[in-house]
GROMACS .gro file of C-alpha atoms in nm:
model
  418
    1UNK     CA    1   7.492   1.323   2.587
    2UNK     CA    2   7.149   1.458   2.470
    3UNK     CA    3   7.098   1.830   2.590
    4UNK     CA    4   6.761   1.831   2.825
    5UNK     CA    5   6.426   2.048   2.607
    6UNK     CA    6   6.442   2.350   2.732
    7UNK     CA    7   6.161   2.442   2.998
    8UNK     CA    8   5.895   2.635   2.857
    9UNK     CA    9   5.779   2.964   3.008
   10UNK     CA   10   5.432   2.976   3.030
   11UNK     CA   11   5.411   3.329   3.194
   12UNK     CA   12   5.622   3.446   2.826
   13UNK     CA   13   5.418   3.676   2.615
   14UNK     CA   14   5.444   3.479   2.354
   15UNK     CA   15   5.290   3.156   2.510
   16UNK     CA   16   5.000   3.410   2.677
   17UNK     CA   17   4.910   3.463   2.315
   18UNK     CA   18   4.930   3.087   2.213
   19UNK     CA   19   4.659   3.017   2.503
   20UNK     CA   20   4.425   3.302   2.473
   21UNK     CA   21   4.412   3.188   2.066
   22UNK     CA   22   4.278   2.842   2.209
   23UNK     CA   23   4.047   2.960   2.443
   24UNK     CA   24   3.900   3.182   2.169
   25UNK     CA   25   3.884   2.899   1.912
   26UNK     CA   26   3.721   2.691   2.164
   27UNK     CA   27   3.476   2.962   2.214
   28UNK     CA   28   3.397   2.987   1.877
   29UNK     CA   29   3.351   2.602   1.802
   30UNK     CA   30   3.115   2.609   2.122
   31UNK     CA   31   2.913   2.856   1.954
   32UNK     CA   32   2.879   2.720   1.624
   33UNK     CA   33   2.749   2.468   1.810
   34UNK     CA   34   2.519   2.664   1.991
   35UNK     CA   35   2.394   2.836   1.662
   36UNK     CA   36   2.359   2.463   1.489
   37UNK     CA   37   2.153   2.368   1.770
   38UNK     CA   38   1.927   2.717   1.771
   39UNK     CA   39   1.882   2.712   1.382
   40UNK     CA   40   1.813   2.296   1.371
   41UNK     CA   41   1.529   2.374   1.682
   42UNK     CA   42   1.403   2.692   1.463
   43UNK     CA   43   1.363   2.510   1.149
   44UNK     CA   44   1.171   2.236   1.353
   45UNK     CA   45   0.948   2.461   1.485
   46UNK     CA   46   0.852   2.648   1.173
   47UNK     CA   47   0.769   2.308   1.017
   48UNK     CA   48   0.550   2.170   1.304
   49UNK     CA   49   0.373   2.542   1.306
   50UNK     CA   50   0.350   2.557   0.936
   51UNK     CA   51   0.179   2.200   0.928
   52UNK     CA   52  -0.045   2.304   1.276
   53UNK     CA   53  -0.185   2.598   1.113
   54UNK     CA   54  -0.272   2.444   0.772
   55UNK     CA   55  -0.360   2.153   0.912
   56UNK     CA   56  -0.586   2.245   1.170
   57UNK     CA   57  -0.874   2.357   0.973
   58UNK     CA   58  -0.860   1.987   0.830
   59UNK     CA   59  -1.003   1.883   1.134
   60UNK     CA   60  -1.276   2.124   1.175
   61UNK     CA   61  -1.622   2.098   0.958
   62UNK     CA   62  -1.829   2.365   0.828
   63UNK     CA   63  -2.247   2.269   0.862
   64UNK     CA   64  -2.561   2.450   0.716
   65UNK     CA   65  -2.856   2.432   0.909
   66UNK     CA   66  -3.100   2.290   0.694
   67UNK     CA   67  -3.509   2.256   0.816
   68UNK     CA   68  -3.615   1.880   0.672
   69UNK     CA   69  -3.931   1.792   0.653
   70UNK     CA   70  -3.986   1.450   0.681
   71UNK     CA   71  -4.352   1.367   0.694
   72UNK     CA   72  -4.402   1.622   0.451
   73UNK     CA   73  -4.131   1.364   0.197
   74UNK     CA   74  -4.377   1.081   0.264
   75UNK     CA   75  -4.030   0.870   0.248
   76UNK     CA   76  -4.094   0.486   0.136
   77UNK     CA   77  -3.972   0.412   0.532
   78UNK     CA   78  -4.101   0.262   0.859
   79UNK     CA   79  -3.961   0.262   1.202
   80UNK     CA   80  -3.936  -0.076   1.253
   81UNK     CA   81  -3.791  -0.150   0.924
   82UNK     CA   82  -3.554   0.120   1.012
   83UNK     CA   83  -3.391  -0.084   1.325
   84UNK     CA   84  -3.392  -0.368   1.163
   85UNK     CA   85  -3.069  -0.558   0.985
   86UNK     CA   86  -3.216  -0.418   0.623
   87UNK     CA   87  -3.217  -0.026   0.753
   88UNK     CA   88  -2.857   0.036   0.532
   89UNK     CA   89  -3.010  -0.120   0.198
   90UNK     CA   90  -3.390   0.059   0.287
   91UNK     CA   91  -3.176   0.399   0.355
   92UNK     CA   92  -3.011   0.362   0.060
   93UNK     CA   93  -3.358   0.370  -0.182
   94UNK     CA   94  -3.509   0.605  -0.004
   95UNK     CA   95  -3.478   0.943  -0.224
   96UNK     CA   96  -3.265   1.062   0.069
   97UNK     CA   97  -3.011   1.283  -0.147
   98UNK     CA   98  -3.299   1.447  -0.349
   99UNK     CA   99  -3.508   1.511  -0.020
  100UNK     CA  100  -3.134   1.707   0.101
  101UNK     CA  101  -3.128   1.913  -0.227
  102UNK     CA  102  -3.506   1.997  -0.209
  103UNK     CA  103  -3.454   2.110   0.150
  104UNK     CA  104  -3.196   2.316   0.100
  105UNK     CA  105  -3.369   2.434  -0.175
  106UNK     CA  106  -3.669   2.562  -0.001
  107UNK     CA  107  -3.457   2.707   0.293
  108UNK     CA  108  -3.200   2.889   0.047
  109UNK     CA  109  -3.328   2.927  -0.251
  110UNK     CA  110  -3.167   2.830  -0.613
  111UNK     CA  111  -2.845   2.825  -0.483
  112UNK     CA  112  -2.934   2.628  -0.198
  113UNK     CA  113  -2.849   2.317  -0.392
  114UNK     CA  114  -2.478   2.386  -0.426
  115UNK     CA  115  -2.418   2.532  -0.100
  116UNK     CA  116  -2.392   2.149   0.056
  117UNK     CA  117  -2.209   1.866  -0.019
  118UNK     CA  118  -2.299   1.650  -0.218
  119UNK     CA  119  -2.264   1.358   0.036
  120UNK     CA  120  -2.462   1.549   0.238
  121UNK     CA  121  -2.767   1.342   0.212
  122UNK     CA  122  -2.597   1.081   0.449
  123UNK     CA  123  -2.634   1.342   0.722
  124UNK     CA  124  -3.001   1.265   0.673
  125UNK     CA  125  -2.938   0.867   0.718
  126UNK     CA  126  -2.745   0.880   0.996
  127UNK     CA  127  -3.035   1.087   1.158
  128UNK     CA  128  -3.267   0.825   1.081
  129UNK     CA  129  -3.084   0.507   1.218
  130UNK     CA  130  -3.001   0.712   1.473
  131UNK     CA  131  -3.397   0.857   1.584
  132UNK     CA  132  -3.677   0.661   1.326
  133UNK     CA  133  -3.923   0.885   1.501
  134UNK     CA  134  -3.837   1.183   1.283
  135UNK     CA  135  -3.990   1.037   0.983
  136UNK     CA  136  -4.319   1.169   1.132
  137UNK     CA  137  -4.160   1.559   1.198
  138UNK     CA  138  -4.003   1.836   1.093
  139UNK     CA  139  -3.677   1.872   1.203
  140UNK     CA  140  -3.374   2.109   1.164
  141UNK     CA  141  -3.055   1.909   1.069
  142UNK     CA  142  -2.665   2.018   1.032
  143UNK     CA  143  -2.577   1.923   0.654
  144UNK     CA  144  -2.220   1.970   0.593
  145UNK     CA  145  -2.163   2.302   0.318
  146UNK     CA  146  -2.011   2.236  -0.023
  147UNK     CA  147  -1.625   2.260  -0.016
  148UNK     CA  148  -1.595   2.661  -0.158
  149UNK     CA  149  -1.846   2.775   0.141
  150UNK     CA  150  -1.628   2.544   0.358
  151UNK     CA  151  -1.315   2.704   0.251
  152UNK     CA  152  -1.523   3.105   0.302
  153UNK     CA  153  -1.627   2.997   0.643
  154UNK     CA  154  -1.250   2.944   0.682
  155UNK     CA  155  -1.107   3.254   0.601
  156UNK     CA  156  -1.024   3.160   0.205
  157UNK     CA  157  -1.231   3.134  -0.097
  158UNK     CA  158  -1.379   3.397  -0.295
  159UNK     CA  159  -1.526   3.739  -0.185
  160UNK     CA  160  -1.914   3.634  -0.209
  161UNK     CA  161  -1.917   3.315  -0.039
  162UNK     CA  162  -1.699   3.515   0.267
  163UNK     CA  163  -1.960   3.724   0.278
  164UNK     CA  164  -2.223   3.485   0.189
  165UNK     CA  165  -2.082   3.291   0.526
  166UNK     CA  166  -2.120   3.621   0.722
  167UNK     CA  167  -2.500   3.632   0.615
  168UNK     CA  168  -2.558   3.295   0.753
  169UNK     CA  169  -2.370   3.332   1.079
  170UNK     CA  170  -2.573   3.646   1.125
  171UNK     CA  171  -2.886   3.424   1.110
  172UNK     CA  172  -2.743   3.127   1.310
  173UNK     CA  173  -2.781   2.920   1.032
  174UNK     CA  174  -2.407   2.817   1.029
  175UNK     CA  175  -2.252   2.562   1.244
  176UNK     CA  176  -1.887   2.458   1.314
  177UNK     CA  177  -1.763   2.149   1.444
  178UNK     CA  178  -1.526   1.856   1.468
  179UNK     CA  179  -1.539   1.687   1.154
  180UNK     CA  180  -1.637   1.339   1.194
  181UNK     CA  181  -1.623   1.245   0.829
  182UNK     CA  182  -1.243   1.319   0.782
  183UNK     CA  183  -1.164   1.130   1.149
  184UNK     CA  184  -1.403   0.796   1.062
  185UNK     CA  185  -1.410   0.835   0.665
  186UNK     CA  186  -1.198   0.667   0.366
  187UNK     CA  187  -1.074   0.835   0.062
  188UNK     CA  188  -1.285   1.032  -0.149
  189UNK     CA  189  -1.349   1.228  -0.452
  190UNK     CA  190  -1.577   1.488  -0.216
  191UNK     CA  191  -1.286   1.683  -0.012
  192UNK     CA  192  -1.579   1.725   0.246
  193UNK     CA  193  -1.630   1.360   0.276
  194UNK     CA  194  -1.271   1.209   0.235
  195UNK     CA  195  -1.152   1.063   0.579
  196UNK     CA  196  -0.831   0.966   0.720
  197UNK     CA  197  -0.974   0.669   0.884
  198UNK     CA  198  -0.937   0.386   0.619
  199UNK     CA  199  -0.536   0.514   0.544
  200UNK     CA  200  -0.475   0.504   0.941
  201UNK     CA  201  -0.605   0.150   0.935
  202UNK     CA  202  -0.412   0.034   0.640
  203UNK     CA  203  -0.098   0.181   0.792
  204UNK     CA  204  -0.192   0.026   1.083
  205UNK     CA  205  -0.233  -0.349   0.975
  206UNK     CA  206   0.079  -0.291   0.723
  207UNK     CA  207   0.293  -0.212   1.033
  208UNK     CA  208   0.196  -0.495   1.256
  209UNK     CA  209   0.294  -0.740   0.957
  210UNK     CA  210   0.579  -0.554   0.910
  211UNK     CA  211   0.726  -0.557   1.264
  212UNK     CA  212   0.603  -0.949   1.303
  213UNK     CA  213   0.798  -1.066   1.055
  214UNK     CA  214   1.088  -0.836   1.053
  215UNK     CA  215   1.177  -0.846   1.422
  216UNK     CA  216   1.195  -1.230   1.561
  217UNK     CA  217   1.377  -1.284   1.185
  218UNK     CA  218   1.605  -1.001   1.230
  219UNK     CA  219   1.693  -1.038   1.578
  220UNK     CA  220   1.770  -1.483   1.541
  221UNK     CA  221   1.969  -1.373   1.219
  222UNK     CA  222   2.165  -1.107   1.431
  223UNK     CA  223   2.204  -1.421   1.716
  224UNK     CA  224   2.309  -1.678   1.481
  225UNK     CA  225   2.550  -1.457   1.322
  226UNK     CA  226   2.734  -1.330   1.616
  227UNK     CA  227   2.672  -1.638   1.879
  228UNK     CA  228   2.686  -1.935   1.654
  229UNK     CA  229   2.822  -1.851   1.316
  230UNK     CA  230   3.175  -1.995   1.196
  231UNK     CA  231   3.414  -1.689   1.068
  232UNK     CA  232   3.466  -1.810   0.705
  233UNK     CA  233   3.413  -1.620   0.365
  234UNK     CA  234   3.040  -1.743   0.390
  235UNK     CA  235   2.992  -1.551   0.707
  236UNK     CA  236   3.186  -1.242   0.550
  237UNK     CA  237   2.952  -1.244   0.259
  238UNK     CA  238   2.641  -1.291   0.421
  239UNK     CA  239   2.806  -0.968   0.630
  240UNK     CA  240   2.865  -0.784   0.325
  241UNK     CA  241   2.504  -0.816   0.137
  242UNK     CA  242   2.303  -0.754   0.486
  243UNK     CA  243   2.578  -0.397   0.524
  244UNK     CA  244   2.466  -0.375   0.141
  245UNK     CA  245   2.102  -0.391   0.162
  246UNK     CA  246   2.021  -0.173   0.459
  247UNK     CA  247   2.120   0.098   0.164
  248UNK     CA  248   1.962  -0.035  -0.097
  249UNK     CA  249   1.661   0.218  -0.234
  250UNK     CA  250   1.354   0.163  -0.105
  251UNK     CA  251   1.225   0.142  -0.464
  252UNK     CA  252   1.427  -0.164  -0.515
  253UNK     CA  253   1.223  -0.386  -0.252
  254UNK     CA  254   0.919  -0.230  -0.429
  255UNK     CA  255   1.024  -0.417  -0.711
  256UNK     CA  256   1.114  -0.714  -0.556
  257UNK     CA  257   0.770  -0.735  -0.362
  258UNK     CA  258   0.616  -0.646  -0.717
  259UNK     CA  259   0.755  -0.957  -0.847
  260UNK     CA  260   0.756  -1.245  -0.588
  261UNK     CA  261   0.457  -1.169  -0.345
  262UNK     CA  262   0.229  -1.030  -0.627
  263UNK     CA  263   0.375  -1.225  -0.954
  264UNK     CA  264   0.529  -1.533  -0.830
  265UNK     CA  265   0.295  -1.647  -0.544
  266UNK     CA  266  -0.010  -1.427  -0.648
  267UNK     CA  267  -0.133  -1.270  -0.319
  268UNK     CA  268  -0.373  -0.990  -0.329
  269UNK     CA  269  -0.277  -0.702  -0.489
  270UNK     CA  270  -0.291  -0.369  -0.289
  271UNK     CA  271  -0.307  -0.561   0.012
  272UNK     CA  272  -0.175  -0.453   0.372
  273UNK     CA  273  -0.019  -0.847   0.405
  274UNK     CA  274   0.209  -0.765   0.087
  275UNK     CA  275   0.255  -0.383   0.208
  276UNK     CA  276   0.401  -0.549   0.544
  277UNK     CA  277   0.575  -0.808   0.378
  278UNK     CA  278   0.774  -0.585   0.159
  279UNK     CA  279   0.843  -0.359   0.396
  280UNK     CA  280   1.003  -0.588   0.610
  281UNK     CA  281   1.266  -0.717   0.361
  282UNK     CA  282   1.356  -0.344   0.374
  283UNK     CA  283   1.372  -0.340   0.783
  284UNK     CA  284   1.523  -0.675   0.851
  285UNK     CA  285   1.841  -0.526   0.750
  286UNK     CA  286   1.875  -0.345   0.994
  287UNK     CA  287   1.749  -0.466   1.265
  288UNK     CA  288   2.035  -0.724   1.228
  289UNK     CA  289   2.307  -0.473   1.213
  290UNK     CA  290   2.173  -0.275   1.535
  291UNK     CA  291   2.146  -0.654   1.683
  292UNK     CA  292   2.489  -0.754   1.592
  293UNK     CA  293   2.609  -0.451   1.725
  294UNK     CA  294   2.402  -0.482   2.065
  295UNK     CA  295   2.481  -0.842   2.103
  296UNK     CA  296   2.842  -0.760   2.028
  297UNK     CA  297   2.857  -0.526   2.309
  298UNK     CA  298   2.762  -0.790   2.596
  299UNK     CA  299   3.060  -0.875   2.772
  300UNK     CA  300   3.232  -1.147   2.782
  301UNK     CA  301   3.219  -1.137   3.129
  302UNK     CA  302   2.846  -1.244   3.151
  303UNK     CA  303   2.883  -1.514   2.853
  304UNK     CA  304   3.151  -1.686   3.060
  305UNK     CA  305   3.009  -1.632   3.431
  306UNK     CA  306   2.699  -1.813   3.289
  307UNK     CA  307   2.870  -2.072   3.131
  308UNK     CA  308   3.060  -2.144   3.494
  309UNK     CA  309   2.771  -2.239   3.685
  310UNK     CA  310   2.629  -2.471   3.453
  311UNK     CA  311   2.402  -2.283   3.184
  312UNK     CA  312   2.376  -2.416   2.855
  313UNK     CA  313   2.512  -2.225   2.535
  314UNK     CA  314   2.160  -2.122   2.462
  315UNK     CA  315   2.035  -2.054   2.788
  316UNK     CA  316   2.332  -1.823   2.766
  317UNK     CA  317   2.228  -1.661   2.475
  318UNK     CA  318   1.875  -1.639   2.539
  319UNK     CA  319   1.838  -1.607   2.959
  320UNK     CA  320   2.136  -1.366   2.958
  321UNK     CA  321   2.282  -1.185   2.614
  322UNK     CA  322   1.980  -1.123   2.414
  323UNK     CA  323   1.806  -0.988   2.754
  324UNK     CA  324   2.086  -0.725   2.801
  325UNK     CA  325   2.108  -0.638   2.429
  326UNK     CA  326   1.780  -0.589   2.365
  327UNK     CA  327   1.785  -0.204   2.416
  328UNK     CA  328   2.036  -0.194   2.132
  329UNK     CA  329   1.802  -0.401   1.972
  330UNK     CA  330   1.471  -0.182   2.022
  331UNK     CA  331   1.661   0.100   1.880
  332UNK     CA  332   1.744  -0.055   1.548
  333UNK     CA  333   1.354  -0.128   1.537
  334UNK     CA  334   1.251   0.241   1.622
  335UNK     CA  335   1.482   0.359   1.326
  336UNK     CA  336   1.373   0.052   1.093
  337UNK     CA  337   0.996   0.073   1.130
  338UNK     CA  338   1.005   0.470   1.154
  339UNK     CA  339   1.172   0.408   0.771
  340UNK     CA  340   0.933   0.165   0.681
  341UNK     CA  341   0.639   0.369   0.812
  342UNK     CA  342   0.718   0.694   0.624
  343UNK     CA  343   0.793   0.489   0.304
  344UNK     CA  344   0.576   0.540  -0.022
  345UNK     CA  345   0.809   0.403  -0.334
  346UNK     CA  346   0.781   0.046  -0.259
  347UNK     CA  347   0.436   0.070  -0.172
  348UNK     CA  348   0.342   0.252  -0.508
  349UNK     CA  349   0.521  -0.047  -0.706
  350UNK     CA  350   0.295  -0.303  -0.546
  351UNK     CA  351  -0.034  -0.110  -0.569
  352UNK     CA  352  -0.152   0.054  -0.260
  353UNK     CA  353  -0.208   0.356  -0.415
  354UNK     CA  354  -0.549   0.271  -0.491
  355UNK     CA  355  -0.838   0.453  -0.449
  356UNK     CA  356  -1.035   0.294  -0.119
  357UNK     CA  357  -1.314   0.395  -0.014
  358UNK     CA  358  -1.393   0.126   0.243
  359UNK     CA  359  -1.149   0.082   0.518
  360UNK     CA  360  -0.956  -0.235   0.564
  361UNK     CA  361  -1.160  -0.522   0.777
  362UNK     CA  362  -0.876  -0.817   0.682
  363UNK     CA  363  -0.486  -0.797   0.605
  364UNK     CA  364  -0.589  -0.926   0.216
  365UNK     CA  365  -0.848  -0.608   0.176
  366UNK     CA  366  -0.727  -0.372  -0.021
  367UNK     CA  367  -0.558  -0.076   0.161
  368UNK     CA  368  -0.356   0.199   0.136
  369UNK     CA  369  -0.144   0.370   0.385
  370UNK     CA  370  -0.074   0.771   0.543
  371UNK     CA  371   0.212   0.843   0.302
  372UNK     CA  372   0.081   0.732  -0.004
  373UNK     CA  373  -0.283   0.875   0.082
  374UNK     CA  374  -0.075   1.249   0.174
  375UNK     CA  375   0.065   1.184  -0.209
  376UNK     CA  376  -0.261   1.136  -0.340
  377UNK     CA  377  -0.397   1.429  -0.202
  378UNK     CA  378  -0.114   1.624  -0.266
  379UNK     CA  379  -0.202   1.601  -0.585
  380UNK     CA  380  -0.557   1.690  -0.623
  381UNK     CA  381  -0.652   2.020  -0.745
  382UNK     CA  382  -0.940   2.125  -0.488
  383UNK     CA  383  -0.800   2.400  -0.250
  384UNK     CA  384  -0.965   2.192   0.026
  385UNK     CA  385  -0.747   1.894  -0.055
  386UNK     CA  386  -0.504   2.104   0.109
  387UNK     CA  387  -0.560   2.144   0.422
  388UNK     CA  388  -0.648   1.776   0.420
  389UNK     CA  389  -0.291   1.741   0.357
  390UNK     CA  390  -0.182   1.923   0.657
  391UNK     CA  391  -0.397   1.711   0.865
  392UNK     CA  392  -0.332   1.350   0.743
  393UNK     CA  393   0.075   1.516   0.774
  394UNK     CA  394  -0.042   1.554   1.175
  395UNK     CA  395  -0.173   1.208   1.168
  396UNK     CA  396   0.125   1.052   1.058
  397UNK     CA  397   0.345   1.221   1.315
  398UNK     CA  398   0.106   1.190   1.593
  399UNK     CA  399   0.116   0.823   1.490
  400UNK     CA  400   0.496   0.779   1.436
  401UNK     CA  401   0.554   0.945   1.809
  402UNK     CA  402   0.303   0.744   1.940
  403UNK     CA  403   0.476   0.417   1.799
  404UNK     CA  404   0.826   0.551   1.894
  405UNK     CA  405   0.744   0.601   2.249
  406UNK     CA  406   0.624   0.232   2.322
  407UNK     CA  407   0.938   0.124   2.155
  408UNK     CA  408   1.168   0.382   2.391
  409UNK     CA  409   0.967   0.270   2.684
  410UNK     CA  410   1.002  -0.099   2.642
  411UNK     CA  411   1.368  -0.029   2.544
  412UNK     CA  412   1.395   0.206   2.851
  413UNK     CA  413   1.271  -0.101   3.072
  414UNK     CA  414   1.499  -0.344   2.947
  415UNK     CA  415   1.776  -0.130   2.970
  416UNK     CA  416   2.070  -0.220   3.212
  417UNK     CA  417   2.343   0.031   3.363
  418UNK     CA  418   2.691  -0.130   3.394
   0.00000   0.00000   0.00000
């Protein structure tokens, strides 16, 4: 006969130490845990206010007040010509960028010429589509300063144009505003003139192809796989290469994009159709592993409760599994297209790092997107191209949260509580 275990003491000194050694240990983890937490929040904060303060001056415009005469300019214009369908190609052979450098000029002297932009002249055509009348006036207009005096006005730049600035905003003859050009603009060589609009378009248009193409594919491949699918070592493999690609490197769809949409079937090159396209071979993926695993997790329950009142197999699937897995569903597509949205490898391989200085009207224009545009000027030399950076960095994440939170809302809707 077995002799009983004897009966621990748990009042034993002894055991008292074993305890107070687990409640310390779990103290400690907790901590760690604590301090994981703390240091992951602090290095997210120092990024967003690193990226807010160099960023924000990217938004703001520096502006010279400039007197124009333009009766005195005797410009080759007439009002009603001027609000007509011709006024672009009428403003455009006008002399209006060597009326802007004789005007500042006059107001500033030699120097005057340098100290605005050299797109500033279109200050002066937007004024005129905008008010004909002052082709028969003087008038004082805003031109936007040349890059170094916007940089002074800014608290960089050299010694003499800071205190160049501080002349000027003695004599109110400095202005600072929202700037326009870099909200409504395209790329340019002119860091006063480039714009983030034409980028935010193409990223646009290559998302919407992306997410039509990679989410009613991805989410009938998920429901043929785990609805309808025999288990055989066809279905494994098929298993095994979709597992495989979602870690393939996104330079590896850039290649395959490269050589079927652009060399095979010859679609546009730097387009936002074969940005979206390619990008959604690398999402698909996936989106049919996070539907697999949200269709997976219906239970059988609801598959067979259907089936006993008379429902179809596929009203089965489609009035009552795909409905309760498609939260699990809308969170593989928030992870996909957040991937796809902050990719720029496959992108580069297929051309959309072109320089584009109209935006996008069509998905065959060419385009280009936030993350390659951020490379681009990334790599420019002009200190102002820096704080351009910054702010196209802020556009990307105000557009990535903005995305994300329609997909957690819709996914937040659908969502059921067992």
């Amino acid at each position: 006969m077995n002799n009983p275990a004897p009966r621990t003491d748990w009042r034993a000194p002894a055991m008292a130490r074993r305890v107070k050694r687990r409640y310390a240990a779990e103290r400690r983890f907790r901590l760690l845990g604590l301090l994981a937490v703390v240091a992951s929040a602090g290095f997210l904060a120092f990024l967003l206010a690193n990226m807010v303060m160099n960023g924000a001056q990217g938004f703001v415009q520096t502006r010279l007040v400039i007197p124009v005469d333009f009766a005195r300019a005797a410009l080759p214009l007439d009002g009603a010509r001027l609000r007509g369908p011709g006024a672009e190609l009428a403003l455009a052979g006008a002399g209006l960028p060597e009326l802007a450098t004789s005007a500042a000029t006059e107001a500033y002297g030699e120097r005057g010429a340098a100290m605005i932009a050299d797109s500033g002249w279109t200050v002066l055509r937007d004024a005129l589509k905008r008010d004909p009348g002052l082709l028969s006036r003087r008038a004082l207009i805003a031109i936007p300063a040349a890059a170094a005096l916007d940089q002074a006005a800014k608290g960089r730049g050299a010694p003499a144009d800071r205190a160049l600035i501080d002349q000027l905003r003695a004599q109110g003859r400095v202005e600072t505003g929202v700037s326009l050009p870099f909200l409504f603009g395209s790329d340019s060589t002119d860091p006063v003139q480039a714009g983030i609009w034409g980028a935010l378009k193409g990223s646009l248009f290559t998302m919407a192809v992306t997410l039509l193409l990679a989410f009613p594919v991805g989410v009938l491949a998920a429901l043929y796989l785990e609805e309808y699918a025999p288990r055989n070592a066809l279905t494994d493999f098929i298993e095994v290469s979709i597992n495989n690609l979602a870690a393939v490197p996104s330079i590896i769809f850039g290649l395959l994009g490269l050589a079927v949409f652009l060399n095979l079937f010859d679609l546009p090159r730097s387009a936002s159709i074969v940005g979206g396209m390619t990008l959604a071979l690398m999402t698909m993926p996936v989106i049919v592993i996070a539907g697999r695993n949200a269709i997976r997790g219906v239970p059988p329950s609801i598959r067979d409760a259907a089936l006993g009142v008379g429902a179809s197999p596929i009203q089965v699937v489609f009035h009552h599994v795909l409905p309760l897995a498609l939260p699990g569903i809308l969170t593989g597509t928030i992870i996909g297209m957040a991937r796809a949205l902050g990719e720029t490898a496959p992108l580069l391989m297929i051309g959309m790092r072109a320089f584009i200085a109209t935006p996008p009207d069509k998905l065959t224009d060419p385009a280009t997107v936030l993350p390659v545009q951020i490379f681009l000027w990334s790599d420019e030399i002009d200190r102002a191209f820096i704080e351009k950076t910054s702010a196209a960095i802020i556009v990307l994440l105000v557009f990535l949260l903005a995305m994300n939170s329609v997909a957690v809302y819709l996914r937040n809707k659908f969502e059921t509580r067992w």
